[in-house]
C-alpha cells in the first residue's frame, strides 16, 4: 500500500495550525488519517478520498480545514471519483459549466469560501447543477 503525507493547515480554537494527512489506498478502499503534532486525531476509510475528507469534517466539526476540498463550491464529479479516487474535484460557479481548468486537488491550500459542513457543499452542488440545466 502506497502512502503519501500531505501537510495542510487547519483552524482549531481560533488558531491556525499545521496538520498532516496520511493518504493510503488499496484496490477496494481509501484511507485518510489526520495527525496533529504526532497525535492521530482520526482514521477514516471510505470508497474515495473526497468521501473520506467529508467524513473527517463531520467527525470533527469544530475544526476548519483550509483545503480546496472544504470550499463550498468544490465537489467531485462521478468520473473524478472513479479516475482520481476523489483526489480531484471541480471548483464550480453557478450558471457556468465545469471545465477542465476548474479541476482542483482537494488537499491544496485555500482559505476562501470554506463551507461549514459537507452538507452545505452538497446543497451548493445541487444548486449549481440546477443553474446549468
PDB file of C-alpha atoms in Angstrom:
ATOM      1  CA  UNK A   1       0.000   0.000   0.000  1.00  0.00           C
ATOM      2  CA  UNK A   2       1.489   3.318  -1.126  1.00  0.00           C
ATOM      3  CA  UNK A   3       1.475   6.160   1.410  1.00  0.00           C
ATOM      4  CA  UNK A   4       1.529   9.909   0.801  1.00  0.00           C
ATOM      5  CA  UNK A   5       1.800  12.517   3.548  1.00  0.00           C
ATOM      6  CA  UNK A   6       0.270  15.910   2.826  1.00  0.00           C
ATOM      7  CA  UNK A   7       0.840  18.959   5.029  1.00  0.00           C
ATOM      8  CA  UNK A   8      -2.335  21.007   5.457  1.00  0.00           C
ATOM      9  CA  UNK A   9      -3.495  23.845   7.651  1.00  0.00           C
ATOM     10  CA  UNK A  10      -6.465  23.863   9.981  1.00  0.00           C
ATOM     11  CA  UNK A  11      -8.086  26.336  12.324  1.00  0.00           C
ATOM     12  CA  UNK A  12      -8.558  24.909  15.796  1.00  0.00           C
ATOM     13  CA  UNK A  13      -9.606  27.025  18.786  1.00  0.00           C
ATOM     14  CA  UNK A  14      -9.365  30.114  16.514  1.00  0.00           C
ATOM     15  CA  UNK A  15      -5.665  29.406  15.812  1.00  0.00           C
ATOM     16  CA  UNK A  16      -4.145  28.360  12.509  1.00  0.00           C
ATOM     17  CA  UNK A  17      -2.164  25.141  12.939  1.00  0.00           C
ATOM     18  CA  UNK A  18      -0.230  22.729  10.785  1.00  0.00           C
ATOM     19  CA  UNK A  19      -1.593  19.204  10.425  1.00  0.00           C
ATOM     20  CA  UNK A  20      -0.791  16.181   8.301  1.00  0.00           C
ATOM     21  CA  UNK A  21      -2.984  13.890   6.252  1.00  0.00           C
ATOM     22  CA  UNK A  22      -1.686  10.373   5.741  1.00  0.00           C
ATOM     23  CA  UNK A  23      -3.202   9.184   2.466  1.00  0.00           C
ATOM     24  CA  UNK A  24      -3.281   5.486   1.558  1.00  0.00           C
ATOM     25  CA  UNK A  25      -5.284   3.307  -0.787  1.00  0.00           C
ATOM     26  CA  UNK A  26      -5.663  -0.269  -1.900  1.00  0.00           C
ATOM     27  CA  UNK A  27      -7.795  -1.824  -4.651  1.00  0.00           C
ATOM     28  CA  UNK A  28     -11.010  -1.504  -2.633  1.00  0.00           C
ATOM     29  CA  UNK A  29     -10.689   1.379  -0.190  1.00  0.00           C
ATOM     30  CA  UNK A  30      -9.180   4.763   0.539  1.00  0.00           C
ATOM     31  CA  UNK A  31      -7.700   5.550   3.948  1.00  0.00           C
ATOM     32  CA  UNK A  32      -7.244   9.019   5.427  1.00  0.00           C
ATOM     33  CA  UNK A  33      -5.554   9.704   8.757  1.00  0.00           C
ATOM     34  CA  UNK A  34      -5.371  13.146  10.374  1.00  0.00           C
ATOM     35  CA  UNK A  35      -2.341  13.774  12.558  1.00  0.00           C
ATOM     36  CA  UNK A  36      -1.598  16.897  14.597  1.00  0.00           C
ATOM     37  CA  UNK A  37       1.706  17.189  16.479  1.00  0.00           C
ATOM     38  CA  UNK A  38       2.347  13.445  16.036  1.00  0.00           C
ATOM     39  CA  UNK A  39      -1.045  12.552  17.527  1.00  0.00           C
ATOM     40  CA  UNK A  40      -3.530  10.643  15.415  1.00  0.00           C
ATOM     41  CA  UNK A  41      -6.817  12.534  15.610  1.00  0.00           C
ATOM     42  CA  UNK A  42      -8.934  10.442  13.237  1.00  0.00           C
ATOM     43  CA  UNK A  43      -8.758   7.466  10.867  1.00  0.00           C
ATOM     44  CA  UNK A  44     -11.292   7.280   8.042  1.00  0.00           C
ATOM     45  CA  UNK A  45     -11.955   4.549   5.470  1.00  0.00           C
ATOM     46  CA  UNK A  46     -14.278   5.049   2.507  1.00  0.00           C
ATOM     47  CA  UNK A  47     -14.667   4.420  -1.229  1.00  0.00           C
ATOM     48  CA  UNK A  48     -12.879   7.627  -2.301  1.00  0.00           C
ATOM     49  CA  UNK A  49     -10.805  10.396  -0.735  1.00  0.00           C
ATOM     50  CA  UNK A  50     -13.453  13.109  -1.063  1.00  0.00           C
ATOM     51  CA  UNK A  51     -15.841  10.873   0.915  1.00  0.00           C
ATOM     52  CA  UNK A  52     -13.075  10.263   3.482  1.00  0.00           C
ATOM     53  CA  UNK A  53     -12.461  14.005   3.782  1.00  0.00           C
ATOM     54  CA  UNK A  54     -16.188  14.744   4.126  1.00  0.00           C
ATOM     55  CA  UNK A  55     -16.482  12.134   6.878  1.00  0.00           C
ATOM     56  CA  UNK A  56     -13.420  13.577   8.628  1.00  0.00           C
ATOM     57  CA  UNK A  57     -15.060  17.018   8.610  1.00  0.00           C
ATOM     58  CA  UNK A  58     -18.290  15.524  10.002  1.00  0.00           C
ATOM     59  CA  UNK A  59     -16.402  13.818  12.830  1.00  0.00           C
ATOM     60  CA  UNK A  60     -14.524  16.993  13.819  1.00  0.00           C
ATOM     61  CA  UNK A  61     -16.975  19.853  13.133  1.00  0.00           C
ATOM     62  CA  UNK A  62     -15.117  22.274  15.414  1.00  0.00           C
ATOM     63  CA  UNK A  63     -12.061  22.131  13.128  1.00  0.00           C
ATOM     64  CA  UNK A  64     -11.866  24.231   9.949  1.00  0.00           C
ATOM     65  CA  UNK A  65      -9.835  22.668   7.151  1.00  0.00           C
ATOM     66  CA  UNK A  66      -8.082  25.174   4.892  1.00  0.00           C
ATOM     67  CA  UNK A  67      -8.238  22.996   1.788  1.00  0.00           C
ATOM     68  CA  UNK A  68      -9.873  23.226  -1.631  1.00  0.00           C
ATOM     69  CA  UNK A  69     -11.959  20.188  -0.696  1.00  0.00           C
ATOM     70  CA  UNK A  70     -13.649  22.178   2.080  1.00  0.00           C
ATOM     71  CA  UNK A  71     -14.709  25.070  -0.172  1.00  0.00           C
ATOM     72  CA  UNK A  72     -18.450  25.453  -0.608  1.00  0.00           C
ATOM     73  CA  UNK A  73     -18.196  25.347  -4.415  1.00  0.00           C
ATOM     74  CA  UNK A  74     -15.826  22.370  -4.763  1.00  0.00           C
ATOM     75  CA  UNK A  75     -17.325  18.968  -5.486  1.00  0.00           C
ATOM     76  CA  UNK A  76     -16.164  15.912  -7.444  1.00  0.00           C
ATOM     77  CA  UNK A  77     -17.938  14.506 -10.460  1.00  0.00           C
ATOM     78  CA  UNK A  78     -18.650  10.786 -10.605  1.00  0.00           C
ATOM     79  CA  UNK A  79     -15.837  10.462 -13.129  1.00  0.00           C
ATOM     80  CA  UNK A  80     -13.308  12.250 -10.896  1.00  0.00           C
ATOM     81  CA  UNK A  81     -14.332   9.995  -8.004  1.00  0.00           C
ATOM     82  CA  UNK A  82     -13.569   6.992 -10.219  1.00  0.00           C
ATOM     83  CA  UNK A  83     -10.488   8.244 -12.076  1.00  0.00           C
ATOM     84  CA  UNK A  84      -8.692  10.028  -9.211  1.00  0.00           C
ATOM     85  CA  UNK A  85     -10.483   8.271  -6.356  1.00  0.00           C
ATOM     86  CA  UNK A  86     -11.857  11.661  -5.328  1.00  0.00           C
ATOM     87  CA  UNK A  87      -8.473  13.408  -5.034  1.00  0.00           C
ATOM     88  CA  UNK A  88      -9.606  15.971  -7.607  1.00  0.00           C
ATOM     89  CA  UNK A  89     -12.851  17.886  -7.886  1.00  0.00           C
ATOM     90  CA  UNK A  90     -14.362  20.796  -9.763  1.00  0.00           C
ATOM     91  CA  UNK A  91     -14.408  24.339  -8.413  1.00  0.00           C
ATOM     92  CA  UNK A  92     -17.799  25.429  -9.765  1.00  0.00           C
ATOM     93  CA  UNK A  93     -19.516  28.754 -10.371  1.00  0.00           C
ATOM     94  CA  UNK A  94     -23.309  28.936 -10.543  1.00  0.00           C
ATOM     95  CA  UNK A  95     -24.541  29.394 -14.092  1.00  0.00           C
ATOM     96  CA  UNK A  96     -21.296  28.111 -15.651  1.00  0.00           C
ATOM     97  CA  UNK A  97     -20.498  24.534 -16.679  1.00  0.00           C
ATOM     98  CA  UNK A  98     -17.428  22.939 -15.106  1.00  0.00           C
ATOM     99  CA  UNK A  99     -14.401  22.878 -17.382  1.00  0.00           C
ATOM    100  CA  UNK A 100     -11.066  21.090 -17.245  1.00  0.00           C
ATOM    101  CA  UNK A 101      -9.407  24.287 -15.943  1.00  0.00           C
ATOM    102  CA  UNK A 102     -11.776  24.162 -12.945  1.00  0.00           C
ATOM    103  CA  UNK A 103     -10.251  20.908 -11.658  1.00  0.00           C
ATOM    104  CA  UNK A 104      -8.511  21.294  -8.284  1.00  0.00           C
ATOM    105  CA  UNK A 105      -6.691  18.945  -5.916  1.00  0.00           C
ATOM    106  CA  UNK A 106      -8.858  18.648  -2.801  1.00  0.00           C
ATOM    107  CA  UNK A 107      -5.974  18.881  -0.313  1.00  0.00           C
ATOM    108  CA  UNK A 108      -4.380  22.011  -1.820  1.00  0.00           C
ATOM    109  CA  UNK A 109      -4.430  25.096   0.406  1.00  0.00           C
ATOM    110  CA  UNK A 110      -7.303  27.571   0.241  1.00  0.00           C
ATOM    111  CA  UNK A 111      -8.814  29.817   2.883  1.00  0.00           C
ATOM    112  CA  UNK A 112     -11.671  31.454   0.966  1.00  0.00           C
ATOM    113  CA  UNK A 113     -15.324  30.362   0.881  1.00  0.00           C
ATOM    114  CA  UNK A 114     -14.743  27.441   3.254  1.00  0.00           C
ATOM    115  CA  UNK A 115     -18.024  25.671   3.982  1.00  0.00           C
ATOM    116  CA  UNK A 116     -19.181  24.915   7.493  1.00  0.00           C
ATOM    117  CA  UNK A 117     -20.222  21.355   6.689  1.00  0.00           C
ATOM    118  CA  UNK A 118     -20.119  18.813   3.870  1.00  0.00           C
ATOM    119  CA  UNK A 119     -23.919  19.128   3.740  1.00  0.00           C
ATOM    120  CA  UNK A 120     -23.534  22.812   2.858  1.00  0.00           C
ATOM    121  CA  UNK A 121     -21.271  21.752  -0.035  1.00  0.00           C
ATOM    122  CA  UNK A 122     -23.837  19.189  -1.191  1.00  0.00           C
ATOM    123  CA  UNK A 123     -26.581  21.856  -1.186  1.00  0.00           C
ATOM    124  CA  UNK A 124     -24.400  24.217  -3.219  1.00  0.00           C
ATOM    125  CA  UNK A 125     -23.601  21.404  -5.655  1.00  0.00           C
ATOM    126  CA  UNK A 126     -27.320  20.717  -6.205  1.00  0.00           C
ATOM    127  CA  UNK A 127     -27.961  24.447  -6.698  1.00  0.00           C
ATOM    128  CA  UNK A 128     -25.067  24.604  -9.173  1.00  0.00           C
ATOM    129  CA  UNK A 129     -26.467  21.626 -11.120  1.00  0.00           C
ATOM    130  CA  UNK A 130     -29.859  23.344 -11.337  1.00  0.00           C
ATOM    131  CA  UNK A 131     -28.198  26.563 -12.526  1.00  0.00           C
ATOM    132  CA  UNK A 132     -26.654  24.904 -15.587  1.00  0.00           C
ATOM    133  CA  UNK A 133     -29.643  22.836 -16.735  1.00  0.00           C
TER     134      UNK A 133
END
